[in-house]
GROMACS .gro file of N, CA and C in nm:
model
  249
    1MET      N    1  -0.670   0.824  -0.500
    1MET     CA    2  -0.680   0.941  -0.386
    1MET      C    3  -0.772   0.946  -0.317
    2ILE      N    4  -0.839   0.860  -0.186
    2ILE     CA    5  -0.945   0.914  -0.140
    2ILE      C    6  -0.975   1.066  -0.021
    3ASP      N    7  -1.097   1.088  -0.133
    3ASP     CA    8  -1.109   1.235  -0.121
    3ASP      C    9  -1.239   1.234   0.062
    4GLU      N   10  -1.319   1.180   0.033
    4GLU     CA   11  -1.406   1.159   0.188
    4GLU      C   12  -1.400   0.934   0.197
    5PRO      N   13  -1.377   0.928   0.272
    5PRO     CA   14  -1.388   0.792   0.324
    5PRO      C   15  -1.492   0.747   0.475
    6ILE      N   16  -1.638   0.889   0.432
    6ILE     CA   17  -1.772   0.853   0.475
    6ILE      C   18  -1.710   0.678   0.491
    7ASN      N   19  -1.745   0.630   0.462
    7ASN     CA   20  -1.865   0.420   0.441
    7ASN      C   21  -1.731   0.355   0.466
    8ILE      N   22  -1.559   0.435   0.439
    8ILE     CA   23  -1.472   0.318   0.493
    8ILE      C   24  -1.410   0.293   0.589
    9GLU      N   25  -1.412   0.163   0.562
    9GLU     CA   26  -1.343   0.115   0.736
    9GLU      C   27  -1.202   0.070   0.748
   10ASN      N   28  -1.155   0.081   0.612
   10ASN     CA   29  -1.038   0.003   0.560
   10ASN      C   30  -0.964   0.051   0.390
   11ILE      N   31  -0.849   0.077   0.359
   11ILE     CA   32  -0.761   0.013   0.246
   11ILE      C   33  -0.656   0.003   0.227
   12THR      N   34  -0.747  -0.180   0.155
   12THR     CA   35  -0.617  -0.271   0.138
   12THR      C   36  -0.528  -0.251   0.013
   13PHE      N   37  -0.386  -0.269   0.039
   13PHE     CA   38  -0.368  -0.358  -0.149
   13PHE      C   39  -0.334  -0.429  -0.117
   14LYS      N   40  -0.348  -0.600  -0.201
   14LYS     CA   41  -0.287  -0.688  -0.235
   14LYS      C   42  -0.248  -0.671  -0.405
   15MET      N   43  -0.065  -0.754  -0.338
   15MET     CA   44   0.014  -0.824  -0.492
   15MET      C   45   0.032  -0.873  -0.480
   16THR      N   46  -0.038  -0.957  -0.607
   16THR     CA   47   0.049  -1.128  -0.648
   16THR      C   48   0.149  -1.128  -0.771
   17THR      N   49   0.267  -1.195  -0.702
   17THR     CA   50   0.332  -1.187  -0.803
   17THR      C   51   0.308  -1.340  -0.886
   18LEU      N   52   0.304  -1.256  -1.027
   18LEU     CA   53   0.264  -1.374  -1.061
   18LEU      C   54   0.390  -1.453  -1.168
   19HIS      N   55   0.459  -1.376  -1.193
   19HIS     CA   56   0.662  -1.441  -1.264
   19HIS      C   57   0.720  -1.359  -1.177
   20GLY      N   58   0.861  -1.395  -1.108
   20GLY     CA   59   0.947  -1.278  -1.059
   20GLY      C   60   0.992  -1.295  -0.948
   21ASP      N   61   1.029  -1.148  -0.872
   21ASP     CA   62   1.054  -1.133  -0.726
   21ASP      C   63   1.022  -0.969  -0.729
   22ALA      N   64   0.883  -0.940  -0.708
   22ALA     CA   65   0.854  -0.795  -0.678
   22ALA      C   66   0.813  -0.793  -0.574
   23ASP      N   67   0.853  -0.610  -0.529
   23ASP     CA   68   0.730  -0.593  -0.348
   23ASP      C   69   0.722  -0.481  -0.362
   24LEU      N   70   0.620  -0.480  -0.305
   24LEU     CA   71   0.489  -0.323  -0.292
   24LEU      C   72   0.571  -0.268  -0.186
   25TYR      N   73   0.528  -0.121  -0.170
   25TYR     CA   74   0.609  -0.060  -0.136
   25TYR      C   75   0.505   0.051  -0.110
   26VAL      N   76   0.429   0.166   0.038
   26VAL     CA   77   0.341   0.236  -0.007
   26VAL      C   78   0.377   0.333   0.079
   27SER      N   79   0.297   0.486   0.092
   27SER     CA   80   0.325   0.528   0.145
   27SER      C   81   0.184   0.725   0.149
   28ARG      N   82   0.215   0.755   0.237
   28ARG     CA   83   0.095   0.838   0.203
   28ARG      C   84   0.164   0.974   0.172
   29ASN      N   85   0.288   0.994   0.163
   29ASN     CA   86   0.389   1.171   0.192
   29ASN      C   87   0.467   1.133   0.144
   30LEU      N   88   0.525   1.040   0.052
   30LEU     CA   89   0.665   1.052  -0.021
   30LEU      C   90   0.588   0.972  -0.096
   31GLN      N   91   0.606   1.034  -0.300
   31GLN     CA   92   0.556   1.090  -0.407
   31GLN      C   93   0.619   0.923  -0.452
   32LYS      N   94   0.701   0.845  -0.413
   32LYS     CA   95   0.807   0.779  -0.475
   32LYS      C   96   0.856   0.752  -0.366
   33PRO      N   97   0.802   0.603  -0.287
   33PRO     CA   98   0.839   0.557  -0.235
   33PRO      C   99   0.914   0.424  -0.298
   34ASN      N  100   0.979   0.369  -0.180
   34ASN     CA  101   1.100   0.212  -0.244
   34ASN      C  102   1.131   0.201  -0.122
   35ARG      N  103   1.242   0.108  -0.177
   35ARG     CA  104   1.337  -0.012  -0.105
   35ARG      C  105   1.311   0.107   0.046
   36GLN      N  106   1.448   0.222   0.065
   36GLN     CA  107   1.487   0.306   0.158
   36GLN      C  108   1.348   0.382   0.240
   37GLN      N  109   1.277   0.436   0.198
   37GLN     CA  110   1.202   0.517   0.217
   37GLN      C  111   1.038   0.489   0.234
   38PHE      N  112   0.960   0.433   0.350
   38PHE     CA  113   0.792   0.331   0.295
   38PHE      C  114   0.712   0.372   0.411
   39GLU      N  115   0.617   0.379   0.377
   39GLU     CA  116   0.524   0.406   0.497
   39GLU      C  117   0.581   0.203   0.541
   40LYS      N  118   0.476   0.109   0.489
   40LYS     CA  119   0.411  -0.011   0.518
   40LYS      C  120   0.483  -0.079   0.318
   41PHE      N  121   0.551  -0.142   0.359
   41PHE     CA  122   0.575  -0.258   0.290
   41PHE      C  123   0.531  -0.443   0.277
   42SER      N  124   0.553  -0.455   0.207
   42SER     CA  125   0.503  -0.583   0.182
   42SER      C  126   0.564  -0.665  -0.001
   43ILE      N  127   0.721  -0.743   0.126
   43ILE     CA  128   0.819  -0.843   0.063
   43ILE      C  129   0.745  -0.967  -0.020
   44LEU      N  130   0.772  -1.029  -0.179
   44LEU     CA  131   0.720  -1.161  -0.240
   44LEU      C  132   0.576  -1.166  -0.219
   45GLY      N  133   0.535  -1.074  -0.165
   45GLY     CA  134   0.390  -1.080  -0.200
   45GLY      C  135   0.269  -1.199  -0.026
   46ARG      N  136   0.371  -1.154   0.045
   46ARG     CA  137   0.348  -1.222   0.145
   46ARG      C  138   0.243  -1.181   0.298
   47LYS      N  139   0.237  -1.049   0.288
   47LYS     CA  140   0.052  -1.002   0.377
   47LYS      C  141   0.061  -0.913   0.270
   48ASP      N  142  -0.031  -0.871   0.287
   48ASP     CA  143  -0.159  -0.718   0.247
   48ASP      C  144  -0.113  -0.612   0.297
   49ILE      N  145  -0.121  -0.520   0.214
   49ILE     CA  146  -0.063  -0.404   0.321
   49ILE      C  147  -0.242  -0.304   0.371
   50ILE      N  148  -0.243  -0.305   0.480
   50ILE     CA  149  -0.340  -0.204   0.542
   50ILE      C  150  -0.330  -0.124   0.697
   51TYR      N  151  -0.424   0.002   0.586
   51TYR     CA  152  -0.445   0.135   0.656
   51TYR      C  153  -0.583   0.127   0.672
   52TYR      N  154  -0.577   0.114   0.793
   52TYR     CA  155  -0.832   0.083   0.929
   52TYR      C  156  -0.744   0.195   0.958
   53ASP      N  157  -0.906   0.184   1.068
   53ASP     CA  158  -0.920   0.253   1.217
   53ASP      C  159  -1.118   0.210   1.184
   54LYS      N  160  -1.057   0.129   1.257
   54LYS     CA  161  -1.211   0.043   1.243
   54LYS      C  162  -1.261   0.031   1.439
   55SER      N  163  -1.215   0.117   1.485
   55SER     CA  164  -1.210   0.072   1.612
   55SER      C  165  -1.319   0.191   1.650
   56ASP      N  166  -1.314   0.322   1.534
   56ASP     CA  167  -1.329   0.413   1.581
   56ASP      C  168  -1.386   0.461   1.449
   57PRO      N  169  -1.510   0.485   1.384
   57PRO     CA  170  -1.511   0.537   1.353
   57PRO      C  171  -1.511   0.676   1.295
   58THR      N  172  -1.488   0.790   1.416
   58THR     CA  173  -1.471   0.926   1.408
   58THR      C  174  -1.325   0.919   1.326
   59LYS      N  175  -1.208   0.814   1.334
   59LYS     CA  176  -1.117   0.835   1.260
   59LYS      C  177  -1.084   0.779   1.144
   60ALA      N  178  -1.238   0.805   1.037
   60ALA     CA  179  -1.171   0.758   0.902
   60ALA      C  180  -1.116   0.842   0.827
   61SER      N  181  -1.132   0.994   0.914
   61SER     CA  182  -1.064   1.085   0.808
   61SER      C  183  -0.909   1.072   0.777
   62LEU      N  184  -0.886   0.981   0.857
   62LEU     CA  185  -0.740   0.954   0.886
   62LEU      C  186  -0.690   0.878   0.777
   63LEU      N  187  -0.796   0.805   0.753
   63LEU     CA  188  -0.779   0.744   0.587
   63LEU      C  189  -0.753   0.834   0.362
   64LYS      N  190  -0.844   0.922   0.476
   64LYS     CA  191  -0.780   1.094   0.359
   64LYS      C  192  -0.651   1.106   0.330
   65ALA      N  193  -0.591   1.080   0.181
   65ALA     CA  194  -0.559   1.079   0.158
   65ALA      C  195  -0.483   1.069   0.010
   66THR      N  196  -0.341   1.077  -0.033
   66THR     CA  197  -0.359   1.024  -0.180
   66THR      C  198  -0.234   0.882  -0.096
   67TYR      N  199  -0.218   0.732  -0.186
   67TYR     CA  200  -0.156   0.666  -0.190
   67TYR      C  201  -0.067   0.672  -0.285
   68TYR      N  202   0.047   0.658  -0.257
   68TYR     CA  203   0.162   0.617  -0.314
   68TYR      C  204   0.210   0.528  -0.378
   69ILE      N  205   0.184   0.404  -0.455
   69ILE     CA  206   0.247   0.297  -0.492
   69ILE      C  207   0.385   0.313  -0.522
   70GLY      N  208   0.481   0.201  -0.490
   70GLY     CA  209   0.602   0.213  -0.577
   70GLY      C  210   0.606   0.016  -0.501
   71VAL      N  211   0.687  -0.021  -0.696
   71VAL     CA  212   0.665  -0.105  -0.720
   71VAL      C  213   0.859  -0.205  -0.776
   72PHE      N  214   0.865  -0.300  -0.651
   72PHE     CA  215   1.006  -0.300  -0.747
   72PHE      C  216   1.077  -0.465  -0.760
   73GLY      N  217   1.176  -0.486  -0.884
   73GLY     CA  218   1.180  -0.630  -0.842
   73GLY      C  219   1.316  -0.628  -0.862
   74TYR      N  220   1.359  -0.754  -0.810
   74TYR     CA  221   1.472  -0.818  -0.843
   74TYR      C  222   1.544  -0.870  -0.962
   75GLN      N  223   1.457  -0.886  -1.031
   75GLN     CA  224   1.444  -0.892  -1.115
   75GLN      C  225   1.374  -0.916  -1.178
   76GLN      N  226   1.327  -0.952  -1.365
   76GLN     CA  227   1.149  -0.911  -1.412
   76GLN      C  228   1.023  -0.957  -1.359
   77SER      N  229   0.977  -0.854  -1.366
   77SER     CA  230   0.819  -0.971  -1.232
   77SER      C  231   0.727  -0.916  -1.374
   78THR      N  232   0.614  -1.007  -1.274
   78THR     CA  233   0.474  -0.934  -1.331
   78THR      C  234   0.400  -0.955  -1.205
   79TYR      N  235   0.298  -0.877  -1.191
   79TYR     CA  236   0.239  -0.879  -1.032
   79TYR      C  237   0.090  -0.833  -1.107
   80GLN      N  238  -0.019  -0.870  -0.990
   80GLN     CA  239  -0.156  -0.839  -0.991
   80GLN      C  240  -0.165  -0.757  -0.883
   81LEU      N  241  -0.201  -0.606  -0.895
   81LEU     CA  242  -0.193  -0.515  -0.796
   81LEU      C  243  -0.373  -0.410  -0.777
   82ILE      N  244  -0.433  -0.483  -0.647
   82ILE     CA  245  -0.682  -0.475  -0.648
   82ILE      C  246  -0.546  -0.370  -0.506
   83ALA      N  247  -0.660  -0.289  -0.505
   83ALA     CA  248  -0.642  -0.230  -0.460
   83ALA      C  249  -0.815  -0.224  -0.358
   0.00000   0.00000   0.00000
């Protein structure tokens, strides 16, 4: 949860799949993001999920939220997740 994002320019979620096939789903309004309902996603660790607004510092308050994370594997997987 980000309470006071005063000096935060962005929030990044990076998942590296170490073994298997895991996908990352993130949402600020769904408590259990999944393959059908999510705000942002990354499959096979091919991209970072980034929430930001560098263009307008007054919009940093848009980062104030609780971020819900779902990780789903198509097979048994191990991964590293960094926020």
